[in-house]
Amino acid sequence: MDILHRVGIKSSPAEVYKALATREGLAAWWTSNTQGQSKVGATLQFRFSAGGAEIGGFDMKVLELHPAELVLWQVVDGPAEWIDTKISFELRRSGEHTIVLFKHQGWKEPVEFMHHCSTKWAIYLMSLKSLLETGKAAANPNDTHISGDGPD
Amino acid sequence: MDILHRVGIKSSPAEVYKALATREGLAAWWTSNTQGQSKVGATLQFRFSAGGAEIGGFDMKVLELHPAELVLWQVVDGPAEWIDTKISFELRRSGEHTIVLFKHQGWKEPVEFMHHCSTKWAIYLMSLKSLLETGKAAANPNDTHISGDGPD
């Protein structure tokens, strides 16, 4: 089972790729606490916080990096439901825009947490779009909250 | 294949249900051009516009209505990929919040349009959340655009 999303960003594939394939880019729209290296075979560590306390995170092994075209990760640490799932961002130019096709593939069950992550990915992809179009984004811990009953 | 989402709304299940199970409620957060009746066996017509022109829509047969608990529709007209798919909103109280579990079930293929609709549903569910929490929403034609290369 997969989470799928699509956004169009008024920017070039090269610029969008930079935001997806560099530590600094990822820190700007996803979570400010991003460590590690965006190199094939290396691992990136994403950590999230709320109210000043760390609430969890994910370690991603970088499987593929194709400039201006594709970023592919595999989850190697994090919530049990995420382990071994794969996350990809495919880029393609469409006029003045770059289309981002996002997939978070390999969920075993459609658990409530998958519903949550699907919505939250949409919110973060809008943060990516905003970063490139306006220079302002909403990376954790300044992310848009969707739950109310939990930290995010 | 299913699109799944989850939001938590600071409101009661009865109030959230009202926004999902009445024509006026749906018009406030999804599309202002909502016609028909929210009654089991009846059909609701949702139409969307951009730049003053209608860009399409969906007709939904209301299959189930359980106050403060569930709304279930079946798509009877609209884009080919949507025909016969089912859309459900399950509600449950969690402290001061109502959890909305959303499912758009029965997509035959993970086409690019499914990616788009997944992201757009998240945006509209945030409009629903905003309606109930702040009184302000972003129903079509004042919806948040996600594509850039198309009307929505």
Coordinates of C-alpha atoms in Angstrom, one line a residue:
Chain A
M1 CA 0.0 0.0 0.0
D2 CA 1.3 3.4 -1.0
I3 CA 0.8 7.0 -0.1
L4 CA 0.8 9.1 -3.3
H5 CA 0.9 12.8 -3.8
R6 CA 1.5 15.4 -6.6
V7 CA 2.3 19.0 -6.5
G8 CA 3.3 21.5 -9.1
I9 CA 6.0 24.1 -8.2
K10 CA 6.8 27.2 -10.0
S11 CA 10.5 26.5 -10.1
S12 CA 13.0 24.5 -12.2
P13 CA 13.6 20.8 -11.7
A14 CA 17.2 21.6 -10.7
E15 CA 16.1 23.9 -7.9
V16 CA 13.5 21.5 -6.6
Y17 CA 16.1 18.7 -6.7
K18 CA 18.4 20.9 -4.6
A19 CA 15.7 21.1 -1.9
L20 CA 15.3 17.3 -2.0
A21 CA 18.9 16.1 -2.4
T22 CA 20.8 18.3 0.0
R23 CA 20.8 18.3 3.8
E24 CA 20.2 22.1 3.8
G25 CA 17.3 21.9 1.4
L26 CA 15.6 19.1 3.4
A27 CA 16.1 21.1 6.6
A28 CA 14.4 24.1 5.1
W29 CA 11.0 22.4 4.3
W30 CA 10.8 19.1 6.2
T31 CA 12.5 19.2 9.5
S32 CA 15.2 21.7 10.7
N33 CA 16.9 18.8 12.5
T34 CA 18.2 17.0 9.5
Q35 CA 21.6 15.3 9.8
G36 CA 23.8 13.1 7.7
Q37 CA 24.7 13.1 4.1
S38 CA 22.6 13.1 0.9
K39 CA 24.9 10.7 -1.0
V40 CA 24.0 7.3 -2.5
G41 CA 24.6 4.7 0.2
A42 CA 24.8 7.2 3.0
T43 CA 22.1 7.8 5.7
L44 CA 20.1 10.9 6.5
Q45 CA 18.7 11.4 10.0
F46 CA 15.4 13.4 10.3
R47 CA 14.3 14.3 13.8
F48 CA 11.1 16.1 14.8
S49 CA 10.2 18.0 17.9
A50 CA 7.2 19.6 19.5
G51 CA 7.1 21.9 22.5
G52 CA 10.9 21.7 22.7
A53 CA 10.9 17.9 23.1
E54 CA 12.0 15.4 20.4
I55 CA 9.0 13.3 19.4
G56 CA 10.7 10.9 17.0
G57 CA 12.2 10.6 13.6
F58 CA 13.4 8.6 10.7
D59 CA 16.7 7.4 9.3
M60 CA 16.7 7.1 5.5
K61 CA 19.3 5.3 3.4
V62 CA 19.8 7.1 0.1
L63 CA 19.2 4.6 -2.7
E64 CA 19.2 6.7 -5.8
L65 CA 20.0 10.3 -6.7
H66 CA 19.4 11.5 -10.3
P67 CA 19.9 15.2 -10.6
A68 CA 16.7 17.1 -11.5
E69 CA 14.9 13.8 -11.9
L70 CA 14.7 11.5 -8.9
V71 CA 15.4 11.0 -5.2
L72 CA 14.8 7.6 -3.7
W73 CA 15.2 6.6 0.0
Q74 CA 14.6 3.5 2.1
V75 CA 13.6 3.8 5.7
V76 CA 16.2 2.0 7.9
D77 CA 15.0 3.3 11.3
G78 CA 11.9 4.9 12.7
P79 CA 8.4 3.7 13.6
A80 CA 7.8 0.0 13.0
E81 CA 5.3 0.7 10.2
W82 CA 7.9 2.7 8.3
I83 CA 10.8 0.3 8.4
D84 CA 11.8 -0.9 4.8
T85 CA 9.2 1.3 3.2
K86 CA 10.6 3.5 0.3
I87 CA 10.1 7.2 -0.4
S88 CA 10.5 8.7 -3.8
F89 CA 10.3 12.1 -5.4
E90 CA 10.1 12.1 -9.2
L91 CA 10.6 15.4 -10.9
R92 CA 9.5 16.5 -14.4
R93 CA 9.2 19.9 -16.1
S94 CA 5.8 21.2 -17.1
G95 CA 6.0 24.7 -18.6
E96 CA 7.1 27.1 -15.9
H97 CA 6.5 24.4 -13.3
T98 CA 8.1 21.3 -11.9
I99 CA 5.8 18.4 -11.2
V100 CA 6.7 16.4 -8.1
L101 CA 5.3 12.9 -8.0
F102 CA 5.7 11.6 -4.5
K103 CA 5.4 8.0 -3.3
H104 CA 5.8 6.4 0.1
Q105 CA 5.6 2.8 -0.9
G106 CA 5.4 -0.5 0.9
W107 CA 3.0 0.0 3.9
K108 CA 1.9 -3.4 5.1
E109 CA -1.5 -2.4 6.5
P110 CA -3.8 0.7 6.1
V111 CA -3.4 1.5 9.8
E112 CA -4.6 4.8 11.2
F113 CA -1.0 6.0 11.3
M114 CA -0.8 5.6 7.5
H115 CA -3.9 7.9 7.2
H116 CA -2.1 10.4 9.4
C117 CA 1.2 10.2 7.5
S118 CA -0.6 10.6 4.2
T119 CA -2.1 13.9 5.2
K120 CA 1.1 15.1 6.9
W121 CA 3.1 14.4 3.7
A122 CA 0.7 16.6 1.8
I123 CA 1.3 19.4 4.3
Y124 CA 5.0 19.0 4.0
L125 CA 4.9 19.0 0.2
M126 CA 3.1 22.3 0.4
S127 CA 5.9 23.5 2.6
L128 CA 8.4 22.4 -0.1
K129 CA 6.3 24.3 -2.7
S130 CA 6.2 27.4 -0.6
L131 CA 9.9 27.3 0.0
L132 CA 10.6 27.4 -3.7
E133 CA 7.9 29.8 -4.7
T134 CA 8.2 32.3 -1.8
G135 CA 11.3 31.5 0.1
K136 CA 9.2 30.7 3.2
A137 CA 8.4 27.2 4.4
A138 CA 7.0 25.4 7.4
A139 CA 9.6 22.9 8.5
N140 CA 9.3 21.1 11.8
P141 CA 9.1 22.5 14.5
N142 CA 7.2 25.2 12.8
D143 CA 5.0 22.8 10.8
T144 CA 1.3 23.0 10.3
H145 CA -0.5 20.8 12.8
I146 CA -3.2 18.4 11.6
S147 CA -4.1 16.3 14.5
G148 CA -4.9 18.2 17.6
D149 CA -4.9 15.1 19.7
G150 CA -1.2 14.5 19.4
P151 CA 2.0 16.4 18.9
D152 CA 1.5 16.8 15.2
Chain B
M1 CA -6.1 1.3 -4.1
D2 CA -7.2 3.9 -1.6
I3 CA -6.5 7.4 -0.7
L4 CA -6.3 7.7 3.1
H5 CA -6.2 10.8 5.3
R6 CA -6.7 11.7 9.0
V7 CA -7.2 15.0 10.7
G8 CA -8.1 16.0 14.2
I9 CA -10.6 18.9 14.6
K10 CA -11.2 20.8 17.8
S11 CA -15.0 20.4 17.6
S12 CA -17.6 17.8 18.5
P13 CA -18.5 14.8 16.3
A14 CA -22.0 16.3 15.9
E15 CA -20.6 19.6 14.5
V16 CA -18.2 17.9 12.2
Y17 CA -21.0 15.6 11.0
K18 CA -23.1 18.6 10.2
A19 CA -20.3 19.9 7.9
L20 CA -20.2 16.5 6.1
A21 CA -23.9 15.6 6.0
T22 CA -25.6 18.8 4.9
R23 CA -25.5 20.6 1.6
E24 CA -24.7 23.9 3.4
G25 CA -21.9 22.3 5.4
L26 CA -20.3 20.7 2.3
A27 CA -20.6 24.0 0.4
A28 CA -18.7 25.8 3.1
W29 CA -15.5 23.7 3.0
W30 CA -15.5 21.7 -0.3
T31 CA -17.2 23.5 -3.1
S32 CA -19.6 26.4 -2.9
N33 CA -21.4 24.9 -5.9
T34 CA -22.9 22.0 -4.1
Q35 CA -26.4 20.9 -5.1
G36 CA -28.8 18.1 -4.3
Q37 CA -29.8 16.4 -1.0
S38 CA -27.8 14.7 1.7
K39 CA -30.2 11.9 2.2
V40 CA -29.6 8.2 1.9
G41 CA -30.4 7.2 -1.7
A42 CA -30.3 10.8 -2.9
T43 CA -27.5 12.3 -5.0
L44 CA -25.3 15.3 -4.3
Q45 CA -23.8 17.3 -7.2
F46 CA -20.4 19.0 -6.6
R47 CA -19.1 21.4 -9.2
F48 CA -15.8 23.2 -9.3
S49 CA -14.7 26.3 -11.1
A50 CA -11.6 28.3 -11.8
G51 CA -11.3 31.7 -13.3
G52 CA -15.0 31.9 -13.5
A53 CA -15.4 28.7 -15.7
E54 CA -16.6 25.4 -14.5
I55 CA -13.8 22.8 -14.6
G56 CA -15.7 19.7 -13.7
G57 CA -17.3 17.9 -10.8
F58 CA -18.7 14.8 -9.2
D59 CA -22.1 13.3 -8.5
M60 CA -22.2 11.3 -5.3
K61 CA -25.0 8.9 -4.3
V62 CA -25.4 9.0 -0.5
L63 CA -25.1 5.3 0.7
E64 CA -24.9 5.8 4.5
L65 CA -25.4 8.5 7.0
H66 CA -24.9 7.7 10.7
P67 CA -25.1 10.9 12.8
A68 CA -21.8 11.9 14.4
E69 CA -20.2 8.7 13.1
L70 CA -20.1 8.1 9.4
V71 CA -20.8 9.5 5.9
L72 CA -20.4 7.2 2.9
W73 CA -20.9 8.2 -0.7
Q74 CA -20.5 6.4 -4.0
V75 CA -19.4 8.3 -7.1
V76 CA -22.0 7.9 -9.8
D77 CA -20.7 10.6 -12.3
G78 CA -17.5 12.5 -12.8
P79 CA -14.0 11.6 -14.1
A80 CA -13.7 8.0 -15.4
E81 CA -11.2 7.1 -12.6
W82 CA -13.7 8.2 -10.0
I83 CA -16.8 6.3 -11.2
D84 CA -17.9 3.7 -8.6
T85 CA -15.2 4.6 -6.1
K86 CA -16.4 5.2 -2.6
I87 CA -15.7 8.1 -0.2
S88 CA -16.1 7.8 3.5
F89 CA -15.6 10.0 6.5
E90 CA -15.5 8.2 9.9
L91 CA -15.8 10.3 13.0
R92 CA -14.7 9.5 16.6
R93 CA -14.2 11.7 19.6
S94 CA -10.7 12.0 21.1
G95 CA -10.7 14.4 24.1
E96 CA -11.6 17.9 22.9
H97 CA -11.1 16.8 19.3
T98 CA -13.0 14.8 16.6
I99 CA -10.8 12.5 14.6
V100 CA -11.8 12.2 10.9
L101 CA -10.7 9.1 9.1
F102 CA -11.1 9.7 5.4
K103 CA -11.0 7.1 2.7
H104 CA -11.4 7.4 -1.1
Q105 CA -11.5 3.7 -1.9
G106 CA -11.5 1.6 -5.1
W107 CA -9.1 3.4 -7.5
K108 CA -8.2 0.9 -10.2
E109 CA -4.7 2.2 -11.0
P110 CA -2.2 4.5 -9.3
V111 CA -2.5 7.1 -12.1
E112 CA -1.0 10.5 -11.8
F113 CA -4.5 11.9 -11.2
M114 CA -4.8 9.7 -8.1
H115 CA -1.6 11.4 -6.8
H116 CA -3.2 14.8 -7.4
C117 CA -6.5 13.9 -5.8
S118 CA -4.7 12.6 -2.7
T119 CA -2.9 15.9 -2.2
K120 CA -6.0 17.9 -3.0
W121 CA -8.2 15.9 -0.5
A122 CA -5.6 16.7 2.2
I123 CA -6.0 20.4 1.4
Y124 CA -9.8 20.2 1.5
L125 CA -9.7 18.3 4.8
M126 CA -7.6 21.2 6.2
S127 CA -10.4 23.5 4.9
L128 CA -12.9 21.4 6.8
K129 CA -10.8 21.7 10.0
S130 CA -10.4 25.4 9.5
L131 CA -14.1 25.9 9.0
L132 CA -14.9 24.2 12.3
E133 CA -12.0 25.7 14.3
T134 CA -12.1 29.3 13.0
G135 CA -15.2 29.7 10.9
K136 CA -13.1 30.3 7.9
A137 CA -12.6 27.8 5.1
A138 CA -11.2 27.6 1.6
A139 CA -13.9 26.0 -0.5
N140 CA -13.7 26.1 -4.3
P141 CA -13.4 28.6 -6.0
N142 CA -11.3 30.0 -3.2
D143 CA -9.4 26.7 -2.7
T144 CA -5.6 26.4 -2.2
H145 CA -4.0 25.6 -5.5
I146 CA -1.5 22.8 -5.6
S147 CA -0.6 22.2 -9.2
G148 CA 0.3 25.4 -11.0
D149 CA 0.2 23.6 -14.4
G150 CA -3.6 23.2 -14.3
P151 CA -6.7 24.8 -12.9
D152 CA -6.2 23.3 -9.4

